[in-house]
């Protein structure tokens, strides 16, 4: 099973510090062992940055930090089947400001692919470069976004994006079931446009989230409790807040498991809401 991690933070200068705080809590490898398709997306003002890591990279959480300030990042790692190019099939996928990752498997996807693509407008279909079920899922989510007329609107409420993400996951699961799949599809989806974060869990594979509150210490920056407020960085570290979503944990203390069939939405102000299961 692939591995996913997403962070939305209040202070784009302190993402490395937040990732360091997660060491010992979050795993970057799943049950399959070392991934051969590993990528991360982040933001640098108006630019969206994608990095691909070599299959033998020895990753730490802190090494995922972007060299630029970023309010959000999305990481994904998986072991691609033989014959699939990492260049075209590594997640997260990107379209304009949107980053997207899928953790799981759409059962009987080979028989569904053509029919699913028939639902996708040509301008989105042309963006598909790889062969995975995940990229088709992204195209179907984007289709729903553009139909709102606000796909590029930074003020788009996270609740709207979350409901569209949940609809996408449910439609894929139902399509697989109608095709007679022997097993239930796993369609855990995560998406961000740099201003919000949404994640939906469908199919049984766990997703977790936690809130990181400000502290007066930071090993990365050399800050310790008791340092005066006038010390550079002290107040910023006390005010920082982040919401983190992860699929694989080493230590679950302080984390909340997202209920099956539920969608998590995180607004730019880091307000967290749970949307109930789609009927």
PDB file of C-alpha atoms in Angstrom:
ATOM      1  CA  UNK A   1       0.000   0.000   0.000  1.00  0.00           C
ATOM      2  CA  UNK A   2       1.299   3.450  -0.891  1.00  0.00           C
ATOM      3  CA  UNK A   3       2.252   6.083   1.692  1.00  0.00           C
ATOM      4  CA  UNK A   4       0.823   9.599   1.836  1.00  0.00           C
ATOM      5  CA  UNK A   5       1.581  12.648   3.968  1.00  0.00           C
ATOM      6  CA  UNK A   6       0.160  16.165   3.774  1.00  0.00           C
ATOM      7  CA  UNK A   7       0.859  19.314   5.800  1.00  0.00           C
ATOM      8  CA  UNK A   8      -0.929  22.668   5.895  1.00  0.00           C
ATOM      9  CA  UNK A   9       0.728  25.240   8.146  1.00  0.00           C
ATOM     10  CA  UNK A  10       0.232  28.796   9.350  1.00  0.00           C
ATOM     11  CA  UNK A  11       3.884  29.779   8.920  1.00  0.00           C
ATOM     12  CA  UNK A  12       5.500  28.916   5.553  1.00  0.00           C
ATOM     13  CA  UNK A  13       8.954  29.605   7.005  1.00  0.00           C
ATOM     14  CA  UNK A  14       8.710  26.798   9.558  1.00  0.00           C
ATOM     15  CA  UNK A  15       7.755  23.723   7.509  1.00  0.00           C
ATOM     16  CA  UNK A  16      11.146  22.106   8.134  1.00  0.00           C
ATOM     17  CA  UNK A  17      10.623  22.581  11.861  1.00  0.00           C
ATOM     18  CA  UNK A  18       7.165  21.014  11.692  1.00  0.00           C
ATOM     19  CA  UNK A  19       8.461  18.008   9.763  1.00  0.00           C
ATOM     20  CA  UNK A  20      11.210  17.547  12.336  1.00  0.00           C
ATOM     21  CA  UNK A  21       8.552  17.378  15.063  1.00  0.00           C
ATOM     22  CA  UNK A  22       6.993  14.425  13.239  1.00  0.00           C
ATOM     23  CA  UNK A  23      10.143  12.288  13.353  1.00  0.00           C
ATOM     24  CA  UNK A  24       9.386   9.126  15.266  1.00  0.00           C
ATOM     25  CA  UNK A  25       5.653   9.494  14.596  1.00  0.00           C
ATOM     26  CA  UNK A  26       5.212   9.225  10.807  1.00  0.00           C
ATOM     27  CA  UNK A  27       6.564   6.481   8.532  1.00  0.00           C
ATOM     28  CA  UNK A  28       7.595   7.155   4.940  1.00  0.00           C
ATOM     29  CA  UNK A  29       7.534   3.482   3.955  1.00  0.00           C
ATOM     30  CA  UNK A  30       4.605   1.115   3.895  1.00  0.00           C
ATOM     31  CA  UNK A  31       4.164  -2.621   4.047  1.00  0.00           C
ATOM     32  CA  UNK A  32       5.701  -3.072   0.585  1.00  0.00           C
ATOM     33  CA  UNK A  33       9.046  -1.754   1.768  1.00  0.00           C
ATOM     34  CA  UNK A  34      11.074   0.830  -0.125  1.00  0.00           C
ATOM     35  CA  UNK A  35       9.087   2.719  -2.751  1.00  0.00           C
ATOM     36  CA  UNK A  36      10.337   3.142  -6.311  1.00  0.00           C
ATOM     37  CA  UNK A  37       8.120   6.131  -7.130  1.00  0.00           C
ATOM     38  CA  UNK A  38       8.466   8.907  -4.554  1.00  0.00           C
ATOM     39  CA  UNK A  39       7.448  12.520  -5.022  1.00  0.00           C
ATOM     40  CA  UNK A  40       6.519  15.664  -3.144  1.00  0.00           C
ATOM     41  CA  UNK A  41       4.712  18.836  -4.126  1.00  0.00           C
ATOM     42  CA  UNK A  42       5.011  22.233  -2.472  1.00  0.00           C
ATOM     43  CA  UNK A  43       4.472  25.913  -3.211  1.00  0.00           C
ATOM     44  CA  UNK A  44       6.665  28.955  -3.729  1.00  0.00           C
ATOM     45  CA  UNK A  45       4.273  31.889  -3.920  1.00  0.00           C
ATOM     46  CA  UNK A  46       2.598  31.486  -7.349  1.00  0.00           C
ATOM     47  CA  UNK A  47       4.718  28.508  -8.387  1.00  0.00           C
ATOM     48  CA  UNK A  48       3.949  24.842  -7.717  1.00  0.00           C
ATOM     49  CA  UNK A  49       7.075  22.759  -7.207  1.00  0.00           C
ATOM     50  CA  UNK A  50       7.354  19.013  -7.802  1.00  0.00           C
ATOM     51  CA  UNK A  51      10.334  16.915  -6.752  1.00  0.00           C
ATOM     52  CA  UNK A  52      10.964  13.277  -7.609  1.00  0.00           C
ATOM     53  CA  UNK A  53      13.307  11.215  -5.448  1.00  0.00           C
ATOM     54  CA  UNK A  54      15.493   8.338  -6.666  1.00  0.00           C
ATOM     55  CA  UNK A  55      14.263   4.887  -5.736  1.00  0.00           C
ATOM     56  CA  UNK A  56      17.214   4.299  -3.417  1.00  0.00           C
ATOM     57  CA  UNK A  57      16.867   7.632  -1.597  1.00  0.00           C
ATOM     58  CA  UNK A  58      17.180   7.362   2.186  1.00  0.00           C
ATOM     59  CA  UNK A  59      14.469   9.811   3.135  1.00  0.00           C
ATOM     60  CA  UNK A  60      13.810  11.473   6.460  1.00  0.00           C
ATOM     61  CA  UNK A  61      10.837  13.673   7.195  1.00  0.00           C
ATOM     62  CA  UNK A  62      13.025  16.751   7.485  1.00  0.00           C
ATOM     63  CA  UNK A  63      14.541  16.044   4.059  1.00  0.00           C
ATOM     64  CA  UNK A  64      11.102  16.557   2.514  1.00  0.00           C
ATOM     65  CA  UNK A  65      11.155  20.260   3.367  1.00  0.00           C
ATOM     66  CA  UNK A  66      11.093  22.561   0.382  1.00  0.00           C
ATOM     67  CA  UNK A  67      14.030  24.958  -0.017  1.00  0.00           C
ATOM     68  CA  UNK A  68      11.387  27.675  -0.414  1.00  0.00           C
ATOM     69  CA  UNK A  69       8.714  28.953   1.933  1.00  0.00           C
ATOM     70  CA  UNK A  70       5.528  26.926   1.565  1.00  0.00           C
ATOM     71  CA  UNK A  71       2.181  26.795   3.328  1.00  0.00           C
ATOM     72  CA  UNK A  72       1.448  23.272   2.151  1.00  0.00           C
ATOM     73  CA  UNK A  73       3.131  20.107   0.980  1.00  0.00           C
ATOM     74  CA  UNK A  74       1.932  16.734  -0.256  1.00  0.00           C
ATOM     75  CA  UNK A  75       4.112  13.600  -0.253  1.00  0.00           C
ATOM     76  CA  UNK A  76       3.417  10.223  -1.840  1.00  0.00           C
ATOM     77  CA  UNK A  77       5.476   7.065  -2.203  1.00  0.00           C
ATOM     78  CA  UNK A  78       4.617   3.711  -3.720  1.00  0.00           C
ATOM     79  CA  UNK A  79       6.068   0.677  -5.461  1.00  0.00           C
ATOM     80  CA  UNK A  80       5.035   0.833  -9.110  1.00  0.00           C
ATOM     81  CA  UNK A  81       4.346  -2.409 -10.975  1.00  0.00           C
ATOM     82  CA  UNK A  82       6.967  -3.542 -13.476  1.00  0.00           C
ATOM     83  CA  UNK A  83       6.539  -1.715 -16.774  1.00  0.00           C
ATOM     84  CA  UNK A  84       5.194   1.563 -15.416  1.00  0.00           C
ATOM     85  CA  UNK A  85       7.502   4.560 -15.820  1.00  0.00           C
ATOM     86  CA  UNK A  86       8.237   6.483 -12.594  1.00  0.00           C
ATOM     87  CA  UNK A  87       8.681   9.616 -14.689  1.00  0.00           C
ATOM     88  CA  UNK A  88       5.015   9.646 -15.711  1.00  0.00           C
ATOM     89  CA  UNK A  89       3.348   7.799 -12.856  1.00  0.00           C
ATOM     90  CA  UNK A  90       4.878   9.254  -9.689  1.00  0.00           C
ATOM     91  CA  UNK A  91       2.518  11.128  -7.423  1.00  0.00           C
ATOM     92  CA  UNK A  92       1.531  13.713  -6.386  1.00  0.00           C
ATOM     93  CA  UNK A  93      -0.007  14.823  -9.668  1.00  0.00           C
ATOM     94  CA  UNK A  94      -0.367  18.501 -10.451  1.00  0.00           C
ATOM     95  CA  UNK A  95      -2.805  20.658 -12.412  1.00  0.00           C
ATOM     96  CA  UNK A  96      -2.273  24.403 -12.059  1.00  0.00           C
ATOM     97  CA  UNK A  97      -2.286  24.987  -8.276  1.00  0.00           C
ATOM     98  CA  UNK A  98      -3.869  21.662  -7.408  1.00  0.00           C
ATOM     99  CA  UNK A  99      -1.824  18.774  -6.047  1.00  0.00           C
ATOM    100  CA  UNK A 100      -3.418  15.353  -5.706  1.00  0.00           C
ATOM    101  CA  UNK A 101      -2.529  11.923  -4.328  1.00  0.00           C
ATOM    102  CA  UNK A 102      -4.366   8.598  -4.184  1.00  0.00           C
ATOM    103  CA  UNK A 103      -3.604   5.897  -1.678  1.00  0.00           C
ATOM    104  CA  UNK A 104      -5.127   2.562  -2.578  1.00  0.00           C
ATOM    105  CA  UNK A 105      -6.388   0.673  -5.601  1.00  0.00           C
ATOM    106  CA  UNK A 106      -9.440   0.861  -7.841  1.00  0.00           C
ATOM    107  CA  UNK A 107     -10.359  -2.756  -8.436  1.00  0.00           C
ATOM    108  CA  UNK A 108     -10.851  -3.891 -12.077  1.00  0.00           C
ATOM    109  CA  UNK A 109      -9.522  -0.526 -13.235  1.00  0.00           C
ATOM    110  CA  UNK A 110      -8.332  -1.903 -16.591  1.00  0.00           C
ATOM    111  CA  UNK A 111     -11.909  -2.665 -17.619  1.00  0.00           C
ATOM    112  CA  UNK A 112     -13.161   0.668 -16.263  1.00  0.00           C
ATOM    113  CA  UNK A 113     -10.521   3.021 -17.657  1.00  0.00           C
ATOM    114  CA  UNK A 114     -12.063   3.766 -21.050  1.00  0.00           C
ATOM    115  CA  UNK A 115     -15.510   4.414 -19.586  1.00  0.00           C
ATOM    116  CA  UNK A 116     -14.139   6.660 -16.866  1.00  0.00           C
ATOM    117  CA  UNK A 117     -12.139   8.675 -19.384  1.00  0.00           C
ATOM    118  CA  UNK A 118     -15.301   9.211 -21.428  1.00  0.00           C
ATOM    119  CA  UNK A 119     -16.534  11.333 -18.509  1.00  0.00           C
ATOM    120  CA  UNK A 120     -13.452  13.593 -18.619  1.00  0.00           C
ATOM    121  CA  UNK A 121     -13.398  16.740 -20.814  1.00  0.00           C
ATOM    122  CA  UNK A 122     -10.736  16.760 -23.512  1.00  0.00           C
ATOM    123  CA  UNK A 123      -8.736  19.592 -21.913  1.00  0.00           C
ATOM    124  CA  UNK A 124      -8.312  17.485 -18.767  1.00  0.00           C
ATOM    125  CA  UNK A 125      -7.821  14.237 -20.639  1.00  0.00           C
ATOM    126  CA  UNK A 126      -4.816  15.769 -22.418  1.00  0.00           C
ATOM    127  CA  UNK A 127      -3.112  16.279 -19.038  1.00  0.00           C
ATOM    128  CA  UNK A 128      -3.027  12.544 -18.329  1.00  0.00           C
ATOM    129  CA  UNK A 129       0.457  11.241 -19.066  1.00  0.00           C
ATOM    130  CA  UNK A 130       0.609   7.985 -17.141  1.00  0.00           C
ATOM    131  CA  UNK A 131      -1.354   4.781 -16.839  1.00  0.00           C
ATOM    132  CA  UNK A 132      -2.419   4.664 -13.202  1.00  0.00           C
ATOM    133  CA  UNK A 133      -5.907   4.649 -11.745  1.00  0.00           C
ATOM    134  CA  UNK A 134      -4.768   7.529  -9.536  1.00  0.00           C
ATOM    135  CA  UNK A 135      -4.278   9.980 -12.395  1.00  0.00           C
ATOM    136  CA  UNK A 136      -7.728   9.179 -13.777  1.00  0.00           C
ATOM    137  CA  UNK A 137      -9.154   9.795 -10.296  1.00  0.00           C
ATOM    138  CA  UNK A 138      -7.452  13.204 -10.316  1.00  0.00           C
ATOM    139  CA  UNK A 139      -8.978  14.050 -13.696  1.00  0.00           C
ATOM    140  CA  UNK A 140     -12.441  13.162 -12.408  1.00  0.00           C
ATOM    141  CA  UNK A 141     -11.926  15.352  -9.324  1.00  0.00           C
ATOM    142  CA  UNK A 142     -10.757  18.244 -11.519  1.00  0.00           C
ATOM    143  CA  UNK A 143     -13.810  17.801 -13.733  1.00  0.00           C
ATOM    144  CA  UNK A 144     -16.045  18.323 -10.731  1.00  0.00           C
ATOM    145  CA  UNK A 145     -13.992  21.315  -9.620  1.00  0.00           C
ATOM    146  CA  UNK A 146     -14.158  23.083 -12.978  1.00  0.00           C
ATOM    147  CA  UNK A 147     -17.902  22.458 -13.147  1.00  0.00           C
ATOM    148  CA  UNK A 148     -18.258  24.689 -10.074  1.00  0.00           C
ATOM    149  CA  UNK A 149     -16.688  27.547 -12.043  1.00  0.00           C
ATOM    150  CA  UNK A 150     -14.251  28.197  -9.191  1.00  0.00           C
ATOM    151  CA  UNK A 151     -11.528  25.617  -9.750  1.00  0.00           C
ATOM    152  CA  UNK A 152      -8.805  28.289  -9.658  1.00  0.00           C
ATOM    153  CA  UNK A 153     -10.438  30.425  -6.971  1.00  0.00           C
ATOM    154  CA  UNK A 154      -8.243  30.575  -3.831  1.00  0.00           C
ATOM    155  CA  UNK A 155     -11.403  31.458  -1.875  1.00  0.00           C
ATOM    156  CA  UNK A 156     -13.091  28.187  -2.799  1.00  0.00           C
ATOM    157  CA  UNK A 157     -14.302  26.802   0.553  1.00  0.00           C
ATOM    158  CA  UNK A 158     -12.567  23.643   1.661  1.00  0.00           C
ATOM    159  CA  UNK A 159     -15.989  22.156   2.370  1.00  0.00           C
ATOM    160  CA  UNK A 160     -16.907  22.432  -1.324  1.00  0.00           C
ATOM    161  CA  UNK A 161     -13.629  20.845  -2.422  1.00  0.00           C
ATOM    162  CA  UNK A 162     -14.040  18.145   0.225  1.00  0.00           C
ATOM    163  CA  UNK A 163     -17.509  17.195  -0.952  1.00  0.00           C
ATOM    164  CA  UNK A 164     -16.285  16.982  -4.552  1.00  0.00           C
ATOM    165  CA  UNK A 165     -13.374  14.810  -3.451  1.00  0.00           C
ATOM    166  CA  UNK A 166     -15.752  12.505  -1.576  1.00  0.00           C
ATOM    167  CA  UNK A 167     -18.068  12.308  -4.595  1.00  0.00           C
ATOM    168  CA  UNK A 168     -15.094  11.350  -6.758  1.00  0.00           C
ATOM    169  CA  UNK A 169     -14.055   8.570  -4.391  1.00  0.00           C
ATOM    170  CA  UNK A 170     -17.587   7.223  -4.080  1.00  0.00           C
ATOM    171  CA  UNK A 171     -18.186   7.257  -7.841  1.00  0.00           C
ATOM    172  CA  UNK A 172     -15.008   5.252  -8.440  1.00  0.00           C
ATOM    173  CA  UNK A 173     -15.846   2.714  -5.751  1.00  0.00           C
ATOM    174  CA  UNK A 174     -19.350   2.274  -7.142  1.00  0.00           C
ATOM    175  CA  UNK A 175     -18.077   1.898 -10.710  1.00  0.00           C
ATOM    176  CA  UNK A 176     -15.757  -0.859  -9.553  1.00  0.00           C
ATOM    177  CA  UNK A 177     -18.552  -2.616  -7.675  1.00  0.00           C
ATOM    178  CA  UNK A 178     -20.905  -2.417 -10.687  1.00  0.00           C
ATOM    179  CA  UNK A 179     -18.192  -4.011 -12.812  1.00  0.00           C
ATOM    180  CA  UNK A 180     -18.287  -7.018 -10.509  1.00  0.00           C
ATOM    181  CA  UNK A 181     -15.006  -6.496  -8.657  1.00  0.00           C
ATOM    182  CA  UNK A 182     -14.444  -9.225  -6.103  1.00  0.00           C
ATOM    183  CA  UNK A 183     -12.858  -6.811  -3.618  1.00  0.00           C
ATOM    184  CA  UNK A 184     -13.791  -3.343  -2.426  1.00  0.00           C
ATOM    185  CA  UNK A 185     -11.724  -0.543  -3.909  1.00  0.00           C
ATOM    186  CA  UNK A 186      -9.569   1.583  -1.629  1.00  0.00           C
ATOM    187  CA  UNK A 187      -9.925   5.221  -2.608  1.00  0.00           C
ATOM    188  CA  UNK A 188      -8.163   7.423  -0.061  1.00  0.00           C
ATOM    189  CA  UNK A 189      -7.724  10.782  -1.775  1.00  0.00           C
ATOM    190  CA  UNK A 190      -5.792  13.897  -0.704  1.00  0.00           C
ATOM    191  CA  UNK A 191      -5.728  17.278  -2.435  1.00  0.00           C
ATOM    192  CA  UNK A 192      -4.488  20.803  -1.786  1.00  0.00           C
ATOM    193  CA  UNK A 193      -4.252  24.067  -3.692  1.00  0.00           C
ATOM    194  CA  UNK A 194      -1.860  25.599  -1.177  1.00  0.00           C
ATOM    195  CA  UNK A 195      -4.669  27.410   0.649  1.00  0.00           C
ATOM    196  CA  UNK A 196      -6.664  24.432   1.897  1.00  0.00           C
ATOM    197  CA  UNK A 197      -6.276  20.712   2.426  1.00  0.00           C
ATOM    198  CA  UNK A 198      -8.891  17.998   1.921  1.00  0.00           C
ATOM    199  CA  UNK A 199      -8.663  14.239   2.443  1.00  0.00           C
ATOM    200  CA  UNK A 200     -11.224  11.467   2.152  1.00  0.00           C
ATOM    201  CA  UNK A 201     -11.047   7.875   3.374  1.00  0.00           C
ATOM    202  CA  UNK A 202     -12.979   5.184   1.555  1.00  0.00           C
ATOM    203  CA  UNK A 203     -12.277   1.488   1.464  1.00  0.00           C
ATOM    204  CA  UNK A 204     -10.859   0.625   4.856  1.00  0.00           C
ATOM    205  CA  UNK A 205      -7.204   1.682   4.613  1.00  0.00           C
ATOM    206  CA  UNK A 206      -6.588   4.057   7.558  1.00  0.00           C
ATOM    207  CA  UNK A 207      -5.880   7.772   7.346  1.00  0.00           C
ATOM    208  CA  UNK A 208      -4.913   9.810  10.404  1.00  0.00           C
ATOM    209  CA  UNK A 209      -4.583  13.488  11.251  1.00  0.00           C
ATOM    210  CA  UNK A 210      -3.174  15.619  14.026  1.00  0.00           C
ATOM    211  CA  UNK A 211      -2.861  19.281  14.957  1.00  0.00           C
ATOM    212  CA  UNK A 212       0.532  20.727  15.851  1.00  0.00           C
ATOM    213  CA  UNK A 213       0.331  23.718  18.175  1.00  0.00           C
ATOM    214  CA  UNK A 214       3.025  26.303  18.795  1.00  0.00           C
ATOM    215  CA  UNK A 215       5.912  25.569  21.148  1.00  0.00           C
ATOM    216  CA  UNK A 216       8.764  27.534  22.692  1.00  0.00           C
ATOM    217  CA  UNK A 217      11.423  25.020  21.655  1.00  0.00           C
ATOM    218  CA  UNK A 218      12.815  23.813  18.320  1.00  0.00           C
ATOM    219  CA  UNK A 219      15.833  21.564  17.792  1.00  0.00           C
ATOM    220  CA  UNK A 220      16.173  22.702  14.168  1.00  0.00           C
ATOM    221  CA  UNK A 221      16.462  26.380  15.148  1.00  0.00           C
ATOM    222  CA  UNK A 222      18.204  25.854  18.488  1.00  0.00           C
ATOM    223  CA  UNK A 223      15.379  27.329  20.550  1.00  0.00           C
ATOM    224  CA  UNK A 224      14.834  26.198  24.127  1.00  0.00           C
ATOM    225  CA  UNK A 225      12.177  27.055  26.740  1.00  0.00           C
ATOM    226  CA  UNK A 226      12.884  30.225  28.652  1.00  0.00           C
ATOM    227  CA  UNK A 227      14.494  32.120  25.788  1.00  0.00           C
ATOM    228  CA  UNK A 228      13.299  35.746  25.685  1.00  0.00           C
ATOM    229  CA  UNK A 229      10.569  36.793  23.265  1.00  0.00           C
ATOM    230  CA  UNK A 230      13.067  39.168  21.668  1.00  0.00           C
ATOM    231  CA  UNK A 231      15.137  36.239  20.424  1.00  0.00           C
ATOM    232  CA  UNK A 232      14.583  35.869  16.642  1.00  0.00           C
ATOM    233  CA  UNK A 233      12.091  33.121  15.862  1.00  0.00           C
ATOM    234  CA  UNK A 234      10.754  32.611  19.376  1.00  0.00           C
ATOM    235  CA  UNK A 235       7.380  34.283  18.837  1.00  0.00           C
ATOM    236  CA  UNK A 236       6.972  32.728  15.387  1.00  0.00           C
ATOM    237  CA  UNK A 237       7.457  29.254  16.848  1.00  0.00           C
ATOM    238  CA  UNK A 238       4.972  29.949  19.623  1.00  0.00           C
ATOM    239  CA  UNK A 239       2.324  31.145  17.153  1.00  0.00           C
ATOM    240  CA  UNK A 240       2.781  28.445  14.504  1.00  0.00           C
ATOM    241  CA  UNK A 241       0.062  25.875  13.933  1.00  0.00           C
ATOM    242  CA  UNK A 242      -0.238  23.020  11.462  1.00  0.00           C
ATOM    243  CA  UNK A 243      -2.583  20.221  10.472  1.00  0.00           C
ATOM    244  CA  UNK A 244      -0.983  16.984   9.273  1.00  0.00           C
ATOM    245  CA  UNK A 245      -2.600  14.029   7.493  1.00  0.00           C
ATOM    246  CA  UNK A 246      -0.697  10.734   7.272  1.00  0.00           C
ATOM    247  CA  UNK A 247      -1.406   7.180   6.162  1.00  0.00           C
ATOM    248  CA  UNK A 248       1.325   5.373   8.115  1.00  0.00           C
ATOM    249  CA  UNK A 249       2.276   6.010  11.714  1.00  0.00           C
ATOM    250  CA  UNK A 250       5.055   4.740  13.935  1.00  0.00           C
ATOM    251  CA  UNK A 251       3.413   6.126  17.065  1.00  0.00           C
ATOM    252  CA  UNK A 252      -0.328   6.904  17.061  1.00  0.00           C
ATOM    253  CA  UNK A 253      -0.426   8.895  20.305  1.00  0.00           C
ATOM    254  CA  UNK A 254      -1.989  12.283  19.617  1.00  0.00           C
ATOM    255  CA  UNK A 255      -3.385  11.260  16.234  1.00  0.00           C
ATOM    256  CA  UNK A 256      -7.037  10.855  15.257  1.00  0.00           C
ATOM    257  CA  UNK A 257      -8.077   8.136  12.833  1.00  0.00           C
ATOM    258  CA  UNK A 258     -10.402   9.467  10.164  1.00  0.00           C
ATOM    259  CA  UNK A 259     -13.573   7.388  10.189  1.00  0.00           C
ATOM    260  CA  UNK A 260     -14.284   5.196   7.176  1.00  0.00           C
ATOM    261  CA  UNK A 261     -16.306   7.098   4.584  1.00  0.00           C
ATOM    262  CA  UNK A 262     -15.475  10.483   6.137  1.00  0.00           C
ATOM    263  CA  UNK A 263     -13.818  13.524   4.581  1.00  0.00           C
ATOM    264  CA  UNK A 264     -11.520  15.924   6.434  1.00  0.00           C
ATOM    265  CA  UNK A 265     -11.433  19.572   5.359  1.00  0.00           C
ATOM    266  CA  UNK A 266      -8.857  22.107   6.519  1.00  0.00           C
ATOM    267  CA  UNK A 267      -9.393  25.772   5.674  1.00  0.00           C
ATOM    268  CA  UNK A 268      -6.629  28.345   5.250  1.00  0.00           C
ATOM    269  CA  UNK A 269      -7.179  29.417   8.879  1.00  0.00           C
ATOM    270  CA  UNK A 270      -6.640  25.742   9.863  1.00  0.00           C
ATOM    271  CA  UNK A 271     -10.240  25.210  10.910  1.00  0.00           C
ATOM    272  CA  UNK A 272     -10.827  21.435  10.754  1.00  0.00           C
ATOM    273  CA  UNK A 273     -14.165  19.881   9.877  1.00  0.00           C
ATOM    274  CA  UNK A 274     -15.410  16.354   9.241  1.00  0.00           C
ATOM    275  CA  UNK A 275     -17.914  15.775   6.475  1.00  0.00           C
ATOM    276  CA  UNK A 276     -20.144  12.733   6.958  1.00  0.00           C
ATOM    277  CA  UNK A 277     -20.231   9.756   4.647  1.00  0.00           C
ATOM    278  CA  UNK A 278     -21.766  10.249   1.230  1.00  0.00           C
ATOM    279  CA  UNK A 279     -24.904   8.115   0.946  1.00  0.00           C
TER     280      UNK A 279
END
